[in-house]
Amino acid sequence: MRAAVLHAPHEPLRIEQVDTPDVLLAQEVRVATAAVGLCHSDLHVIDGRVARPMPVVLGHEASGVVTEVGDAVTDVRVGDHVIACFVVYCGACRQCRAGRPAMCQNREATMRPAEAPPRLAQSGREVHQWTNIGGFAEEMVLHRNAVTVIDPRMPLDLAAMLGCAVATGVGSARTVAGVGPGDHVVVIGAGGVGLNVCQGAAGAGAASVIALDRSDERLALAAESFGATHTINTAADSHAAATIHRLTDGGADHVFEAVGVPALVDLGLEAAARGGSVWAVGVFGDDAEIAFPAGHLHSGKGVHGVRAGSLVPRRDLPRLVQDYLAGALELDALAGRRIPLDDIQDGIADLERGVGARTLVVF
Ligand SMILES: [Zn+2]
Ligand SMILES: [Zn+2]
């Protein structure tokens, strides 16, 4: 099958032939990829901010149709429409047993054992499968806990975005922070994840949802389609925290940092109300460190890490599908260009320039 392979940081993705195994292991499924979203986390690997073994097939929010299942797979069938999501969990460790698959501490159990041939290979040499997904490919061989079966009425191109951008954004607002009616919410970064934090917070009844970004285009999208009540272009307003305190009568209850820049966590603490929380949703570089005035702690403010919106895939993804089918979740405005695999490098360039919402590779 064909896949977009990254051989080294800063190089373009190359469309190449990649081999998948003829025989599945007992716990595996084979999926014909329908669509995959391009996410900033993919870019972090390409630009070297996040170091990963190479060569690698990136892509971690995908959808597709199951074409084969391993002998022990009883909960997924050939022909099922699925979302392949980067929250791949063993199902047996302490975190999984406690209902926190996003925190799974034994992801090795969802990979192939060393003695088995790799899931992806070129001339017998392993090609890594990023986040155990590797969605920039015509076909995915996955652990069964990497996939969630969804309602076949759901358009598969839009479904792909549920696996990362939507799950992380909506889950951060709904599940992790527990945004409630009357809360004042600030969202820093109006990309794929940030827009979904906006709609999650708006749907939870927030009194205000203030979106911050450096792009007027994205801020307009946040206000028109994702429930932002106010927008601040931080390239034009160097006193964003003061503006937020004025708009919210004393600061935000919840600030979501959806970019992955340490200085923006500091801005979030400035913008937070006494007792408010900053939720670090963005993916930071491997060497990033965060420093902030300790006095914020004495004001009862806190910074909390967020992992994948604490997603429980088989509980939350079908619910998001139903929300979309019921008209209660905006996805159409989130999707930008649809491109074929051969044009993926153009999509990566879109990401680098920060244009559009979510570029989708469709198969
Ligand atoms: Zn992502
Ligand atoms: Zn686990």
JSON list of N, CA, C and O in Angstrom, two decimals, residues 13 37 43 65 147 159 162 187 197 212 225 227 242 291 300 345 353:
[
{"chain": "A", "resi": 13, "resn": "LEU", "atom": "N", "xyz": [7.45, 14.89, 3.35]},
{"chain": "A", "resi": 13, "resn": "LEU", "atom": "CA", "xyz": [6.91, 13.54, 3.38]},
{"chain": "A", "resi": 13, "resn": "LEU", "atom": "C", "xyz": [7.02, 12.96, 1.97]},
{"chain": "A", "resi": 13, "resn": "LEU", "atom": "O", "xyz": [6.77, 13.66, 0.98]},
{"chain": "A", "resi": 37, "resn": "GLY", "atom": "N", "xyz": [-6.98, 13.57, 9.24]},
{"chain": "A", "resi": 37, "resn": "GLY", "atom": "CA", "xyz": [-6.78, 15.00, 9.41]},
{"chain": "A", "resi": 37, "resn": "GLY", "atom": "C", "xyz": [-5.31, 15.33, 9.60]},
{"chain": "A", "resi": 37, "resn": "GLY", "atom": "O", "xyz": [-4.53, 14.52, 10.11]},
{"chain": "A", "resi": 43, "resn": "LEU", "atom": "N", "xyz": [3.01, 18.13, 12.68]},
{"chain": "A", "resi": 43, "resn": "LEU", "atom": "CA", "xyz": [4.02, 19.13, 12.30]},
{"chain": "A", "resi": 43, "resn": "LEU", "atom": "C", "xyz": [5.17, 19.17, 13.32]},
{"chain": "A", "resi": 43, "resn": "LEU", "atom": "O", "xyz": [6.33, 19.35, 12.95]},
{"chain": "A", "resi": 65, "resn": "VAL", "atom": "N", "xyz": [-12.80, 1.88, 7.04]},
{"chain": "A", "resi": 65, "resn": "VAL", "atom": "CA", "xyz": [-13.70, 0.73, 7.04]},
{"chain": "A", "resi": 65, "resn": "VAL", "atom": "C", "xyz": [-12.87, -0.52, 7.32]},
{"chain": "A", "resi": 65, "resn": "VAL", "atom": "O", "xyz": [-11.81, -0.72, 6.70]},
{"chain": "A", "resi": 147, "resn": "VAL", "atom": "N", "xyz": [-9.44, 1.36, 17.64]},
{"chain": "A", "resi": 147, "resn": "VAL", "atom": "CA", "xyz": [-10.60, 1.73, 16.82]},
{"chain": "A", "resi": 147, "resn": "VAL", "atom": "C", "xyz": [-11.89, 1.73, 17.62]},
{"chain": "A", "resi": 147, "resn": "VAL", "atom": "O", "xyz": [-12.06, 0.96, 18.58]},
{"chain": "A", "resi": 159, "resn": "ALA", "atom": "N", "xyz": [-15.75, 12.38, 10.23]},
{"chain": "A", "resi": 159, "resn": "ALA", "atom": "CA", "xyz": [-15.51, 11.51, 11.40]},
{"chain": "A", "resi": 159, "resn": "ALA", "atom": "C", "xyz": [-14.03, 11.50, 11.80]},
{"chain": "A", "resi": 159, "resn": "ALA", "atom": "O", "xyz": [-13.71, 11.38, 12.98]},
{"chain": "A", "resi": 162, "resn": "LEU", "atom": "N", "xyz": [-12.94, 13.76, 14.58]},
{"chain": "A", "resi": 162, "resn": "LEU", "atom": "CA", "xyz": [-13.41, 13.50, 15.95]},
{"chain": "A", "resi": 162, "resn": "LEU", "atom": "C", "xyz": [-12.29, 12.89, 16.79]},
{"chain": "A", "resi": 162, "resn": "LEU", "atom": "O", "xyz": [-12.24, 13.09, 18.00]},
{"chain": "A", "resi": 187, "resn": "VAL", "atom": "N", "xyz": [-9.99, 30.94, 25.51]},
{"chain": "A", "resi": 187, "resn": "VAL", "atom": "CA", "xyz": [-9.34, 29.90, 24.71]},
{"chain": "A", "resi": 187, "resn": "VAL", "atom": "C", "xyz": [-8.21, 30.55, 23.92]},
{"chain": "A", "resi": 187, "resn": "VAL", "atom": "O", "xyz": [-8.46, 31.43, 23.08]},
{"chain": "A", "resi": 197, "resn": "VAL", "atom": "N", "xyz": [-12.59, 23.56, 21.77]},
{"chain": "A", "resi": 197, "resn": "VAL", "atom": "CA", "xyz": [-12.76, 23.98, 23.15]},
{"chain": "A", "resi": 197, "resn": "VAL", "atom": "C", "xyz": [-13.87, 25.04, 23.20]},
{"chain": "A", "resi": 197, "resn": "VAL", "atom": "O", "xyz": [-14.74, 25.01, 24.07]},
{"chain": "A", "resi": 212, "resn": "LEU", "atom": "N", "xyz": [-8.61, 33.81, 21.61]},
{"chain": "A", "resi": 212, "resn": "LEU", "atom": "CA", "xyz": [-7.40, 34.59, 21.30]},
{"chain": "A", "resi": 212, "resn": "LEU", "atom": "C", "xyz": [-6.63, 33.89, 20.18]},
{"chain": "A", "resi": 212, "resn": "LEU", "atom": "O", "xyz": [-6.47, 32.67, 20.21]},
{"chain": "A", "resi": 225, "resn": "SER", "atom": "N", "xyz": [-18.99, 30.34, 13.98]},
{"chain": "A", "resi": 225, "resn": "SER", "atom": "CA", "xyz": [-19.46, 28.94, 13.97]},
{"chain": "A", "resi": 225, "resn": "SER", "atom": "C", "xyz": [-19.18, 28.15, 15.24]},
{"chain": "A", "resi": 225, "resn": "SER", "atom": "O", "xyz": [-19.72, 27.06, 15.40]},
{"chain": "A", "resi": 227, "resn": "GLY", "atom": "N", "xyz": [-19.09, 29.43, 18.66]},
{"chain": "A", "resi": 227, "resn": "GLY", "atom": "CA", "xyz": [-19.62, 29.89, 19.94]},
{"chain": "A", "resi": 227, "resn": "GLY", "atom": "C", "xyz": [-18.80, 30.92, 20.69]},
{"chain": "A", "resi": 227, "resn": "GLY", "atom": "O", "xyz": [-19.14, 31.24, 21.84]},
{"chain": "A", "resi": 242, "resn": "ALA", "atom": "N", "xyz": [-5.52, 42.28, 30.44]},
{"chain": "A", "resi": 242, "resn": "ALA", "atom": "CA", "xyz": [-6.32, 43.39, 30.99]},
{"chain": "A", "resi": 242, "resn": "ALA", "atom": "C", "xyz": [-7.67, 43.45, 30.29]},
{"chain": "A", "resi": 242, "resn": "ALA", "atom": "O", "xyz": [-8.71, 43.69, 30.93]},
{"chain": "A", "resi": 291, "resn": "ALA", "atom": "N", "xyz": [7.72, 28.82, 33.29]},
{"chain": "A", "resi": 291, "resn": "ALA", "atom": "CA", "xyz": [8.00, 29.57, 34.51]},
{"chain": "A", "resi": 291, "resn": "ALA", "atom": "C", "xyz": [6.93, 30.65, 34.66]},
{"chain": "A", "resi": 291, "resn": "ALA", "atom": "O", "xyz": [6.50, 31.24, 33.68]},
{"chain": "A", "resi": 300, "resn": "GLY", "atom": "N", "xyz": [-4.79, 31.36, 44.37]},
{"chain": "A", "resi": 300, "resn": "GLY", "atom": "CA", "xyz": [-5.65, 30.19, 44.17]},
{"chain": "A", "resi": 300, "resn": "GLY", "atom": "C", "xyz": [-5.71, 29.71, 42.74]},
{"chain": "A", "resi": 300, "resn": "GLY", "atom": "O", "xyz": [-6.55, 28.89, 42.38]},
{"chain": "A", "resi": 345, "resn": "GLN", "atom": "N", "xyz": [1.91, 17.10, 1.00]},
{"chain": "A", "resi": 345, "resn": "GLN", "atom": "CA", "xyz": [2.92, 18.11, 1.34]},
{"chain": "A", "resi": 345, "resn": "GLN", "atom": "C", "xyz": [2.33, 19.53, 1.25]},
{"chain": "A", "resi": 345, "resn": "GLN", "atom": "O", "xyz": [2.72, 20.41, 2.02]},
{"chain": "A", "resi": 353, "resn": "ARG", "atom": "N", "xyz": [1.84, 27.43, 7.57]},
{"chain": "A", "resi": 353, "resn": "ARG", "atom": "CA", "xyz": [1.41, 28.83, 7.42]},
{"chain": "A", "resi": 353, "resn": "ARG", "atom": "C", "xyz": [0.27, 29.18, 8.36]},
{"chain": "A", "resi": 353, "resn": "ARG", "atom": "O", "xyz": [-0.07, 30.34, 8.51]}
]
